[in-house]
Coordinates of C-alpha atoms in Angstrom, one line a residue:
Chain A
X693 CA 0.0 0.0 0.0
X694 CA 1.3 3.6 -1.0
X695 CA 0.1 6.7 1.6
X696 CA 1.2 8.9 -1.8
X697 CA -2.0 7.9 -4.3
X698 CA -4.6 10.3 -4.8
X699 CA -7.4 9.4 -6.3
X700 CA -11.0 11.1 -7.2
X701 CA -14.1 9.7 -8.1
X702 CA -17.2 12.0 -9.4
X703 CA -16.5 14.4 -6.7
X704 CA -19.7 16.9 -7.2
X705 CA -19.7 19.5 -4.6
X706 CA -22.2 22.1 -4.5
X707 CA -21.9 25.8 -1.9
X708 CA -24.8 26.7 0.0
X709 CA -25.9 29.4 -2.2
X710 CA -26.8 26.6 -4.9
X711 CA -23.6 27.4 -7.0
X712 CA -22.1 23.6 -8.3
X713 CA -18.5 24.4 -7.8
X714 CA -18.0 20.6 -8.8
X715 CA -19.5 18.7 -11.5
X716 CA -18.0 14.9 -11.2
X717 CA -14.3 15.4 -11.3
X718 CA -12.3 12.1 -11.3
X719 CA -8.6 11.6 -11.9
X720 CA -5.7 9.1 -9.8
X721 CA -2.1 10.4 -9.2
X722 CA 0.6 8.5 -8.1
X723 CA 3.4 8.2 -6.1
X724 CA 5.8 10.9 -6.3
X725 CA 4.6 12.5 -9.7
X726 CA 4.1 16.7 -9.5
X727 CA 0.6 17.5 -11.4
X728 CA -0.7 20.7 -12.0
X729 CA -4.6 21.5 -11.5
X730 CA -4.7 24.7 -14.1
X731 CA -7.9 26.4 -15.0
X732 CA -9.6 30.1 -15.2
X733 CA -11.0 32.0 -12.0
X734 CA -13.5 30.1 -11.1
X735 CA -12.9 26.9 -12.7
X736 CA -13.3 24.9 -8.9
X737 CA -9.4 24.3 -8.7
X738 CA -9.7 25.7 -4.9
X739 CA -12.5 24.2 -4.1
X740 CA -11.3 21.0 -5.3
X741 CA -8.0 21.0 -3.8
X742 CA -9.8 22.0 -0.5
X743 CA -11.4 17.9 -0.9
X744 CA -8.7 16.2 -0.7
X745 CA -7.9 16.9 3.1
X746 CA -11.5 17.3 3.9
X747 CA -12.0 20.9 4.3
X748 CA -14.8 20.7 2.4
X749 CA -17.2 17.6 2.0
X750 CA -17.9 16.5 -1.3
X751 CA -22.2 16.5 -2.1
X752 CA -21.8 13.5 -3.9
X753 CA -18.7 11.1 -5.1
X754 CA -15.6 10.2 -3.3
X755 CA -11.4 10.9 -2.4
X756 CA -9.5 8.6 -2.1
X757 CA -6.1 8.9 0.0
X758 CA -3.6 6.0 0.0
X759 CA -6.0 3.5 -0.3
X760 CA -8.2 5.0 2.4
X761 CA -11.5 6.6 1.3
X762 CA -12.1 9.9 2.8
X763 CA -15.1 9.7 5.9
X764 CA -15.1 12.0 8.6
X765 CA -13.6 8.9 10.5
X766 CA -10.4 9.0 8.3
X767 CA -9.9 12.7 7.8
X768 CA -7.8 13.3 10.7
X769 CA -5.1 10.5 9.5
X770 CA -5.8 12.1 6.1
X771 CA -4.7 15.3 7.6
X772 CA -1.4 13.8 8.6
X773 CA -0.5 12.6 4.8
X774 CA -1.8 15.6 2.7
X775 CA 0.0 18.4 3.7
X776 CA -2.5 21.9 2.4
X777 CA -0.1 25.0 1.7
X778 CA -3.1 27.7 1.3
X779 CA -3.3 30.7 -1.3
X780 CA -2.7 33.1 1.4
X781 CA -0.1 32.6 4.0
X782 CA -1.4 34.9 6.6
X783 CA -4.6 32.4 6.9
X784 CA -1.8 29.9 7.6
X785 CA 0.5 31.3 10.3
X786 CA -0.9 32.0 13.3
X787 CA 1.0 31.3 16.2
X788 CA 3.5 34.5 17.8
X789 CA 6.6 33.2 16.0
X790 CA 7.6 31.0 13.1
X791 CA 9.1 28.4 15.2
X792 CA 5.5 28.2 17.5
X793 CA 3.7 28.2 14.0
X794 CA 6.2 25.2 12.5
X795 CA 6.2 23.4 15.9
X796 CA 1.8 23.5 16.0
X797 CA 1.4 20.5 13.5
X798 CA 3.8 18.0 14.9
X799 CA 2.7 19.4 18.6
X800 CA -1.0 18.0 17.5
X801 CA 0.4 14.7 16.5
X802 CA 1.6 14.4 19.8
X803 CA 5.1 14.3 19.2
X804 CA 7.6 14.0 22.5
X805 CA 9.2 17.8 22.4
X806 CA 12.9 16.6 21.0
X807 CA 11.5 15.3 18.3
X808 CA 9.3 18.7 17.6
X809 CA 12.3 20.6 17.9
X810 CA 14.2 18.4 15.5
X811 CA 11.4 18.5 12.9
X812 CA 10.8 22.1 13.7
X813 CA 14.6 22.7 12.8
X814 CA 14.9 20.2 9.8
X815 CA 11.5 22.0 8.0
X816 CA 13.1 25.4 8.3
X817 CA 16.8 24.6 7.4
X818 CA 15.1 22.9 4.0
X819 CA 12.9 26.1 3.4
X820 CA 16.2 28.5 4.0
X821 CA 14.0 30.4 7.0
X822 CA 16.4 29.0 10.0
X823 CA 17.2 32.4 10.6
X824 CA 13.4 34.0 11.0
X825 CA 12.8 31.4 13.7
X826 CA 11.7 33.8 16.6
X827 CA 10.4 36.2 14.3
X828 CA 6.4 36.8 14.7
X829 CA 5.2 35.5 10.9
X830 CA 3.1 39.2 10.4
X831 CA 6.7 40.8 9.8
X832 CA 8.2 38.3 7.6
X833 CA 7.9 39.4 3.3
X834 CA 5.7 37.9 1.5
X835 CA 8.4 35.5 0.3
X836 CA 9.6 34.7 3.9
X837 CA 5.8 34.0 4.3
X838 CA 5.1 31.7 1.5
X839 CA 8.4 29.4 2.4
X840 CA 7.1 29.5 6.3
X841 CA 3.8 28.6 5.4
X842 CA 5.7 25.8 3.4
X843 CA 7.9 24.7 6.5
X844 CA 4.3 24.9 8.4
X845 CA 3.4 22.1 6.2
X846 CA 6.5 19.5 6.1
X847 CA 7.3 20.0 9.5
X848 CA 4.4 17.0 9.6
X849 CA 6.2 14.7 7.2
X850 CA 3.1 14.4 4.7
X851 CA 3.3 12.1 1.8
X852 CA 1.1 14.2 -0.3
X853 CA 1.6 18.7 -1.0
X854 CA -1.1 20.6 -1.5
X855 CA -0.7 23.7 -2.9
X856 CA -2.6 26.7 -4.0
X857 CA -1.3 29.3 -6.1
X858 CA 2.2 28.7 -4.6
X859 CA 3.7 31.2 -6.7
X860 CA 1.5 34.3 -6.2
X861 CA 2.4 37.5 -5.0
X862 CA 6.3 36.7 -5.2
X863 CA 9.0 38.4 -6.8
X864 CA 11.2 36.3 -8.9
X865 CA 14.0 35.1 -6.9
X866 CA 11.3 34.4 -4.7
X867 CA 9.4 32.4 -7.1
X868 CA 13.1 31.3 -8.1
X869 CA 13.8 29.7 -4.9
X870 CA 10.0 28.2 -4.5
X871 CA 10.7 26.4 -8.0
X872 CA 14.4 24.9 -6.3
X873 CA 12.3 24.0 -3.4
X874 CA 9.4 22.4 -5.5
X875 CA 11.8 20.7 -7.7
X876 CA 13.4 18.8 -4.6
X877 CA 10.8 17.4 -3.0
X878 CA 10.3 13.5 -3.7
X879 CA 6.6 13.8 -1.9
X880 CA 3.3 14.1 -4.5
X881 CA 2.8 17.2 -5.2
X882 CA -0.9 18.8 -6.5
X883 CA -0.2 22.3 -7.2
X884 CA -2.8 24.8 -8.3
X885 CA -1.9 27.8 -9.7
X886 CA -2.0 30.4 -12.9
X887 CA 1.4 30.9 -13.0
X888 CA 1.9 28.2 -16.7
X889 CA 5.7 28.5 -17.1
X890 CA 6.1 27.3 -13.2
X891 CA 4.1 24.3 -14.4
X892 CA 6.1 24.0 -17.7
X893 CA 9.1 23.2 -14.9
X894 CA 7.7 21.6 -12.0
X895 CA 5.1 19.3 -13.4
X896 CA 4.9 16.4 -15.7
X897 CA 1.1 16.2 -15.9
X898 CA -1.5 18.6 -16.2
X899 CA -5.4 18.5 -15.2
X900 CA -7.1 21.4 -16.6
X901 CA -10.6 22.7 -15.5
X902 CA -13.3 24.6 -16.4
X903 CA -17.0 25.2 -14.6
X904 CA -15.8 22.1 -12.3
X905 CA -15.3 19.5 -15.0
X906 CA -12.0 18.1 -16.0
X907 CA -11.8 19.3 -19.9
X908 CA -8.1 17.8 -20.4
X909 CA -5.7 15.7 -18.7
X910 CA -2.4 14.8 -20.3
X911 CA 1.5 15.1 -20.2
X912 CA 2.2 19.1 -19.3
X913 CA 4.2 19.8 -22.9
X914 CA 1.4 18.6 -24.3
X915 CA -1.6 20.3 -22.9
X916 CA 0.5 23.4 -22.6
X917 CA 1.3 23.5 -25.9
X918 CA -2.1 23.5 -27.1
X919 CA -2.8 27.2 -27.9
X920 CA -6.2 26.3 -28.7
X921 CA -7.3 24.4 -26.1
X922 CA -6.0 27.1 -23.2
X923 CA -8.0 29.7 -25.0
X924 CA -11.3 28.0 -25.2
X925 CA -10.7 27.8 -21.5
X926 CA -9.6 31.1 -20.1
X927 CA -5.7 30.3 -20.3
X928 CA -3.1 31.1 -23.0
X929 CA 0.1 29.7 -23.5
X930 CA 3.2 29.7 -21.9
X931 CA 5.3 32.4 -23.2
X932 CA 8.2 30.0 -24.1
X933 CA 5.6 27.7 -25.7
X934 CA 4.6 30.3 -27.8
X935 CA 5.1 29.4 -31.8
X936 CA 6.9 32.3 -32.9
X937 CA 5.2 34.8 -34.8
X938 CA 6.0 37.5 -37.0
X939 CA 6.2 41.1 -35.6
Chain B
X610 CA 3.1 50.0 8.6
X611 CA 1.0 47.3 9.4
X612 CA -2.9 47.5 10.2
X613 CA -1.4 45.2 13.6
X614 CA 1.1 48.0 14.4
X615 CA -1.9 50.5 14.1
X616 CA -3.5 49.3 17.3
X617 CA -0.7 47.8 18.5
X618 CA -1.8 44.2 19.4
X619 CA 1.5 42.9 17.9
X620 CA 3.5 44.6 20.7
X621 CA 1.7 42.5 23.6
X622 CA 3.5 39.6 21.9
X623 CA 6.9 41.3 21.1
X624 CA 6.9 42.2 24.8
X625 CA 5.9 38.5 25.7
X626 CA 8.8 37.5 24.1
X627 CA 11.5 39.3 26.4
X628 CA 13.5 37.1 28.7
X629 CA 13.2 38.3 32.0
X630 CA 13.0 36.8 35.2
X631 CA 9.4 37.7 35.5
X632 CA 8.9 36.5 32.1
X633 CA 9.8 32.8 33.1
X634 CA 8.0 32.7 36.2
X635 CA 5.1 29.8 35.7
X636 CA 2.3 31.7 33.8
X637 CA -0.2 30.1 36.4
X638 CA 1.5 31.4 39.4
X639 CA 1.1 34.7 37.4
X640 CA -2.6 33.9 36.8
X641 CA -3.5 33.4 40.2
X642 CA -1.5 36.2 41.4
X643 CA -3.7 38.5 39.3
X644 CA -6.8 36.9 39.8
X645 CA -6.3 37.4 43.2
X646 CA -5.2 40.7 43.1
X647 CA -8.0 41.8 40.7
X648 CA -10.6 40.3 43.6
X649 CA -9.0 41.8 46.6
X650 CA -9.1 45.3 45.0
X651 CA -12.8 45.1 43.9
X652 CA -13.5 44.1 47.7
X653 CA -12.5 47.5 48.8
X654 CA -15.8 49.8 50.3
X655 CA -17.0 52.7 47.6
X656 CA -15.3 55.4 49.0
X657 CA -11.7 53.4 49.8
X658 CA -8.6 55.8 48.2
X659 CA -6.2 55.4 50.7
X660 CA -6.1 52.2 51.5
X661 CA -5.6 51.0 47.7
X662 CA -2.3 53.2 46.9
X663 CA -0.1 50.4 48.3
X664 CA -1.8 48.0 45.5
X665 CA -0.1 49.7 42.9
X666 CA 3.0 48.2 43.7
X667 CA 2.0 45.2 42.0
X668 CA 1.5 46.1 38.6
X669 CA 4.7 48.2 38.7
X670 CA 6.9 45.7 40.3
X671 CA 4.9 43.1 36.9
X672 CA 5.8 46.0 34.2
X673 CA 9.6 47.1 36.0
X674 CA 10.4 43.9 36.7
X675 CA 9.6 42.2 32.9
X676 CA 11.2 45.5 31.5
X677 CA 8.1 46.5 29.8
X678 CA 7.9 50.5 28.6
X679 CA 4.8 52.5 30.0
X680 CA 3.7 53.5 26.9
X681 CA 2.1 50.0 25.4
X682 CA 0.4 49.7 28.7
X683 CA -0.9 53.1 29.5
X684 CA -1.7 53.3 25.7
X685 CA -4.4 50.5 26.3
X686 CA -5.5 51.7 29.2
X687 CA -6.6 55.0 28.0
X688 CA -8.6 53.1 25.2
X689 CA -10.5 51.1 28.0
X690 CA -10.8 54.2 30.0
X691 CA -14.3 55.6 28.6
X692 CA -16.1 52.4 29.9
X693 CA -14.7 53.1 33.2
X694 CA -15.6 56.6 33.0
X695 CA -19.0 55.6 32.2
X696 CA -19.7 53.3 35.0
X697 CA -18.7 56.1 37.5
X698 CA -19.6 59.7 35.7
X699 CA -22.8 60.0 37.6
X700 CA -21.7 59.1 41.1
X701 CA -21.0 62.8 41.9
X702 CA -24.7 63.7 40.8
X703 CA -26.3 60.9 42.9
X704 CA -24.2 61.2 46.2
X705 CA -23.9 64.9 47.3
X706 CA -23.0 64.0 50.7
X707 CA -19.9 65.8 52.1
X708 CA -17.2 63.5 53.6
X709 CA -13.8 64.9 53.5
X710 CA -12.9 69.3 53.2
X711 CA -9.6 70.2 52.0
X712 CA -9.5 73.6 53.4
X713 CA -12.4 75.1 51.9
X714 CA -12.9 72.9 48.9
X715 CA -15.6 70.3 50.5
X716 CA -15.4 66.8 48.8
X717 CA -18.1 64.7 48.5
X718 CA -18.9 61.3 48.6
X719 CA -19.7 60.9 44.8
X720 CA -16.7 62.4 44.1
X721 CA -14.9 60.2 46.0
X722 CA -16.9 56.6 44.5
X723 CA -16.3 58.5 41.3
X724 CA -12.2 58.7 42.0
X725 CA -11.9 55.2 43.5
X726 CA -13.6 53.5 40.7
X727 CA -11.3 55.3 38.5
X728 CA -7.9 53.8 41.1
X729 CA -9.7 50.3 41.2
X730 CA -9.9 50.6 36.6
X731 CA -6.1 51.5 36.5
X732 CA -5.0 49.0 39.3
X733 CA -6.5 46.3 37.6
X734 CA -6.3 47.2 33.8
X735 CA -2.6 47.7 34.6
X736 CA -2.5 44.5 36.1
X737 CA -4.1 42.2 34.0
X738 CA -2.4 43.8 30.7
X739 CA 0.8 43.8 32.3
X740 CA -0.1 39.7 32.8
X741 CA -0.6 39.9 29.1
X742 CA 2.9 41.3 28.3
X743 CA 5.1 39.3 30.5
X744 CA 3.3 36.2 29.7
X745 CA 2.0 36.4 25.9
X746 CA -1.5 34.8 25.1
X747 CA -0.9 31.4 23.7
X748 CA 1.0 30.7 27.5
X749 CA -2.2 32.2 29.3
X750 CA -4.2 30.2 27.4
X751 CA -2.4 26.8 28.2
X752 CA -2.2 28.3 31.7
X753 CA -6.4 28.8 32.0
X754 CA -6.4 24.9 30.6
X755 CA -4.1 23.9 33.4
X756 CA -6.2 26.1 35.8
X757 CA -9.2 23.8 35.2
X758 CA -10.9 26.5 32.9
X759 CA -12.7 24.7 30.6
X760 CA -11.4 23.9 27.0
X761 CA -14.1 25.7 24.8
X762 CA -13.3 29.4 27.0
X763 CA -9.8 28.8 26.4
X764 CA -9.8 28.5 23.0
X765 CA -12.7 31.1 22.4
X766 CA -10.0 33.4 23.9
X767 CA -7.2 32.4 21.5
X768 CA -9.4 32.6 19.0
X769 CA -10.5 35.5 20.1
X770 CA -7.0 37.5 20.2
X771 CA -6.1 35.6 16.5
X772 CA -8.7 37.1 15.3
X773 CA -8.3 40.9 16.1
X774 CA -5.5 40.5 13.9
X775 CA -7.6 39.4 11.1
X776 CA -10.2 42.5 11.8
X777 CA -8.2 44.6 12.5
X778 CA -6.3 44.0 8.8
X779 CA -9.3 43.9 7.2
X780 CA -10.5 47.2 8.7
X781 CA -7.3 48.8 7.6
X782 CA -7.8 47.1 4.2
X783 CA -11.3 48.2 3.8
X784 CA -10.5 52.2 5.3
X785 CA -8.2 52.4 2.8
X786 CA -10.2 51.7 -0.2
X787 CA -12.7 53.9 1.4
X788 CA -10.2 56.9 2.0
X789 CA -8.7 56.1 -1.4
X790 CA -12.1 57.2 -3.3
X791 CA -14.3 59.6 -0.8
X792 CA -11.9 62.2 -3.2
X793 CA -11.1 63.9 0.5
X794 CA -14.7 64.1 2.2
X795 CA -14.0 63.3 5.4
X796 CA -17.6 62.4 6.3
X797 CA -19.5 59.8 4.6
X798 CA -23.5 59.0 4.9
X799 CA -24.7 56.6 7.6
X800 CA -25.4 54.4 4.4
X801 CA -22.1 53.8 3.5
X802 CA -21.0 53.2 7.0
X803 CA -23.6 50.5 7.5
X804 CA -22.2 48.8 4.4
X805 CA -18.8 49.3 5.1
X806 CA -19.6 47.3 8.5
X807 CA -21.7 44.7 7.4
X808 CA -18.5 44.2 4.6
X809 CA -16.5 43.6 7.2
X810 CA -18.4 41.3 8.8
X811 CA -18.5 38.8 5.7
X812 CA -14.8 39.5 4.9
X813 CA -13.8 39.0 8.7
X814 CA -15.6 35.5 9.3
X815 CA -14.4 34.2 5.1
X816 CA -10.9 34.8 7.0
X817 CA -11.8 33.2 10.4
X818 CA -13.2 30.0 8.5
X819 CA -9.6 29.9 6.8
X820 CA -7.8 30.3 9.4
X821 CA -9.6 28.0 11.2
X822 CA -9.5 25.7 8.1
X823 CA -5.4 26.0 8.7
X824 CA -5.4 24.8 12.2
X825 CA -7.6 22.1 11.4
X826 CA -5.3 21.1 8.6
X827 CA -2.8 20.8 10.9
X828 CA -4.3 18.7 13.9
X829 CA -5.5 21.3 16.1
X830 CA -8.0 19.5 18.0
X831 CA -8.9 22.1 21.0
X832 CA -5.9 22.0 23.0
X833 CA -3.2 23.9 23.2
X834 CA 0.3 22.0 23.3
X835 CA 3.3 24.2 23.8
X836 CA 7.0 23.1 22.4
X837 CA 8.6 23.7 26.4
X838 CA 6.1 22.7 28.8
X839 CA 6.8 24.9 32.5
X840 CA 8.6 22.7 34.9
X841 CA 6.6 24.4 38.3
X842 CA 10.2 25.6 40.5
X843 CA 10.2 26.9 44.2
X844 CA 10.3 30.6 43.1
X845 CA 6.9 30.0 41.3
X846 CA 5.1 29.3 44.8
X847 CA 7.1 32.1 46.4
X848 CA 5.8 34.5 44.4
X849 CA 2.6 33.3 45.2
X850 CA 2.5 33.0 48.7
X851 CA 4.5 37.1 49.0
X852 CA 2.2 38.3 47.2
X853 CA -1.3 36.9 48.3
X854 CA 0.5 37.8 51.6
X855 CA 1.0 41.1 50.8
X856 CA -2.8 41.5 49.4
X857 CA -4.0 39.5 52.8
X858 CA -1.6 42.8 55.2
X859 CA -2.9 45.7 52.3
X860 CA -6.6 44.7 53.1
X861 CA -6.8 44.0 56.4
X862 CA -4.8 47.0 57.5
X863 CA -4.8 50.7 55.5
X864 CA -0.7 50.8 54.8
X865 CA -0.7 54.3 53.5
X866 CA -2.3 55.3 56.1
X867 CA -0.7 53.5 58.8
X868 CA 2.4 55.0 57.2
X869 CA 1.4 58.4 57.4
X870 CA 0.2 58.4 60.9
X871 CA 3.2 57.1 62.0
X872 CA 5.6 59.4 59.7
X873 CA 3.9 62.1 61.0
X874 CA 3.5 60.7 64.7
X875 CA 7.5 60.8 64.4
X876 CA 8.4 64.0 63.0
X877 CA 6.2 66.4 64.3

């Protein structure tokens, strides 16, 4: 058995308000691959991601984590594999200082306090942030934030990353560093985001959305590179997959 | 500048963070020290003046001894003043009765009510936030578990001082825009106001339910575990037993003025 499948089975998921987010997504990614959930505002790529750790509970259809399915009994053990990075890292930190906020998740698992400290330490030396370790989060850049927010996540040794819009709001050698960082990781990685020429290096698969249906799923060059395709859906291409045209 | 630095709830937890000896005494003994201190002031008769001056030494020994600047404290204190001013602005209406004359200014016994309610506010807001600053909230609130207080309080108060961070930002977020296109009119028509509010609201509970979404993501399951748990040490129970000591002597018996009669029984 591998912690590091996800798979999703005509997930439908409707908000209060009547608005069907979700219209029977299904997909399975496995161990170790990085896959990219692209799609227009809109398209449900938030609300799906928010599924898979059981934030929000699907209306009809089912996750599956590992080879666990996804009940309110299972969520917390869930919890512990899929590691969620969120759009905003101020809704993430929230203890007085980054080491508190790194320490909260492996503090919940019950972990003896050496062994807290020695995850707390290992997640920030990986993120580069060792040195913003008694800092309160609030004061950190956004940068700082984002790679916190990351060490947040694998101080809890998750299987699976969860990430939305990971590269927002950063400047490049902070988007720079966030690719190095992405790149390294051997964990499966779902990663959400606008920003295509992150994808282009980070991912080998793409699932592209629109009005909560899965419209393509295929190999990143090639669903990238399909100029068509990303424009009937919101998106365009990837500046460097761009057929050159005459000025 | 920050919309945390505006109202300054960030510096309770800068100052919470200095190492001082009063900043690693056990945040219960702390607790019960104030608790007990709050109760013992608020026991005082209406007209009691006197007799409370020696209680100030508590919260200045708290804010000298954890090396924490006036200005945070009596900054906060001035904000909570008007409620304190409120409960006691009528008293010198109500009770007209004469019981102390200066001279010939004759001082009554509203007046009086009125000026002790005032000491009683500062004692105790002085107290309690100096608590706050030598302690930090996510130690109180593991400290109130430990107490016996029970879990759903405790975290409603964490929760509670999480999210006047997350107001208070989207206040300043939301002020701006406003300022940004009222084209310099400082006033703007009840209307307005009750939408900005209402606004707020929505955006201020979308970012509670994330946050909250964040802890949950993350195991928090209603208790609050700290990385160094307090190891309870001799000095903890000494400063416990001095003070509730020194309470027990500053309420049975008016120090300042036992002090006075006697300096001025001495030197005549």
């Amino acid at each position: 058995m591998s912690h590091h499948i996800v798979e999703v089975r005509d997930l439908r998921f409707a908000y209060p308000d009547g608005t069907e987010a979700l219209k029977g997504i299904s997909f399975r990614i496995s161990h170790g691959g990085a896959v990219a959930i692209v799609g227009g505002n809109g398209a449900g790529k938030s609300t799906l991601l928010q599924h898979l750790n059981g934030c929000l509970t699907a209306t009809s259809g089912t996750v599956i984590i590992g080879d666990t399915p996804l009940t309110p009994g299972t969520i917390p053990r869930a919890r512990r594999c899929v590691g969620m990075v969120f759009q905003d890292p101020d809704d993430q930190l929230f203890m007085p200082t980054v080491a508190g906020d790194v320490a909260f998740g492996p503090l919940n698992a019950g972990l003896p306090p050496d062994m807290v400290e020695q995850r707390t330490a290992s997640a920030l030396e990986r993120v580069g942030m060792t040195h913003v370790r008694e800092r309160p989060p609030y004061r950190l850049s956004a940068g700082e934030k984002r790679a916190v927010a990351i060490a947040t996540v694998l101080a809890m040794t998750p299987d699976i990353l969860v990430m939305d819009e990971p590269s927002s709001n950063l400047d490049p050698r902070a988007r720079r560093r966030l690719i190095e960082l992405l790149l390294s990781f051997e964990h499966t990685r779902i990663i959400a985001t606008h920003d295509l020429e992150l994808v282009l290096e980070v991912c080998t698969r793409v699932i592209l959305l629109d009005a909560g249906i899965v419209v393509a799923d295929g190999p990143a060059r090639d669903i990238l590179g399909n100029e068509p395709l990303l424009l009937a859906h919101g998106l365009e291409c990837p500046y460097s997959l761009r057929p050159a045209r005459p000025r | 500048m920050g919309a945390t630095d505006w109202i300054e709830i960030g510096r309770m937890d800068d100052l919470a963070r200095l190492d001082t000896p009063m900043h690693r005494l056990d945040a219960r003994a702390k607790i019960i020290v104030t608790l007990a201190f709050i109760g013992v002031v608020m026991s005082f008769p209406p007209h009691a003046l006197s007799a409370l001056t020696p209680f100030l030494f508590f919260p200045l020994v708290l804010i000298y001894g954890a090396r924490i600047p006036m200005g945070p404290i009596v900054k906060k204190i001035l904000l909570a003043m008007p409620f304190a001013l409120a409960v006691g602005i009528f008293n010198p209406f109500l009770d007209r009765r004469p019981v102390l004359a200066i001279g010939p200014v004759t001082i009554t016994g509203g007046w009086m009510s009125f000026t002790s309610i005032l000491v009683r506010f500062l004692l105790t807001a002085g107290a309690a936030l100096a608590l706050v600053a030598c302690t930090g909230m996510v130690r109180l609130a593991s400290a109130l578990g430990q107490l016996g207080v029970p879990r759903v309080f405790v975290v409603q108060l964490l929760f509670l001082h999480r999210y006047l961070f997350v107001v208070a930002q989207e206040g300043r977020n939301v002020l701006r825009s406003v300022t940004l296109r009222s084209s310099g009119t400082r006033s703007l028509n009840l209307g307005v106001y009750g939408s900005l509010t209402g606004n707020l609201l929505l955006r201020s509970m979308d970012r509670a339910t994330r946050v909250y979404r964040a802890m949950m993501a993350r195991g928090f399951d209603g208790e609050i575990r700290l990385v160094h748990p307090h190891q309870v040490r001799w000095i903890d129970g000494a400063f416990i037993a001095g003070w509730l000591a020194f309470f027990a002597l500053g309420r049975t018996w008016n120090l300042a003025g036992g002090l006075g009669h006697w300096l001025t029984g001495v030197i005549p």
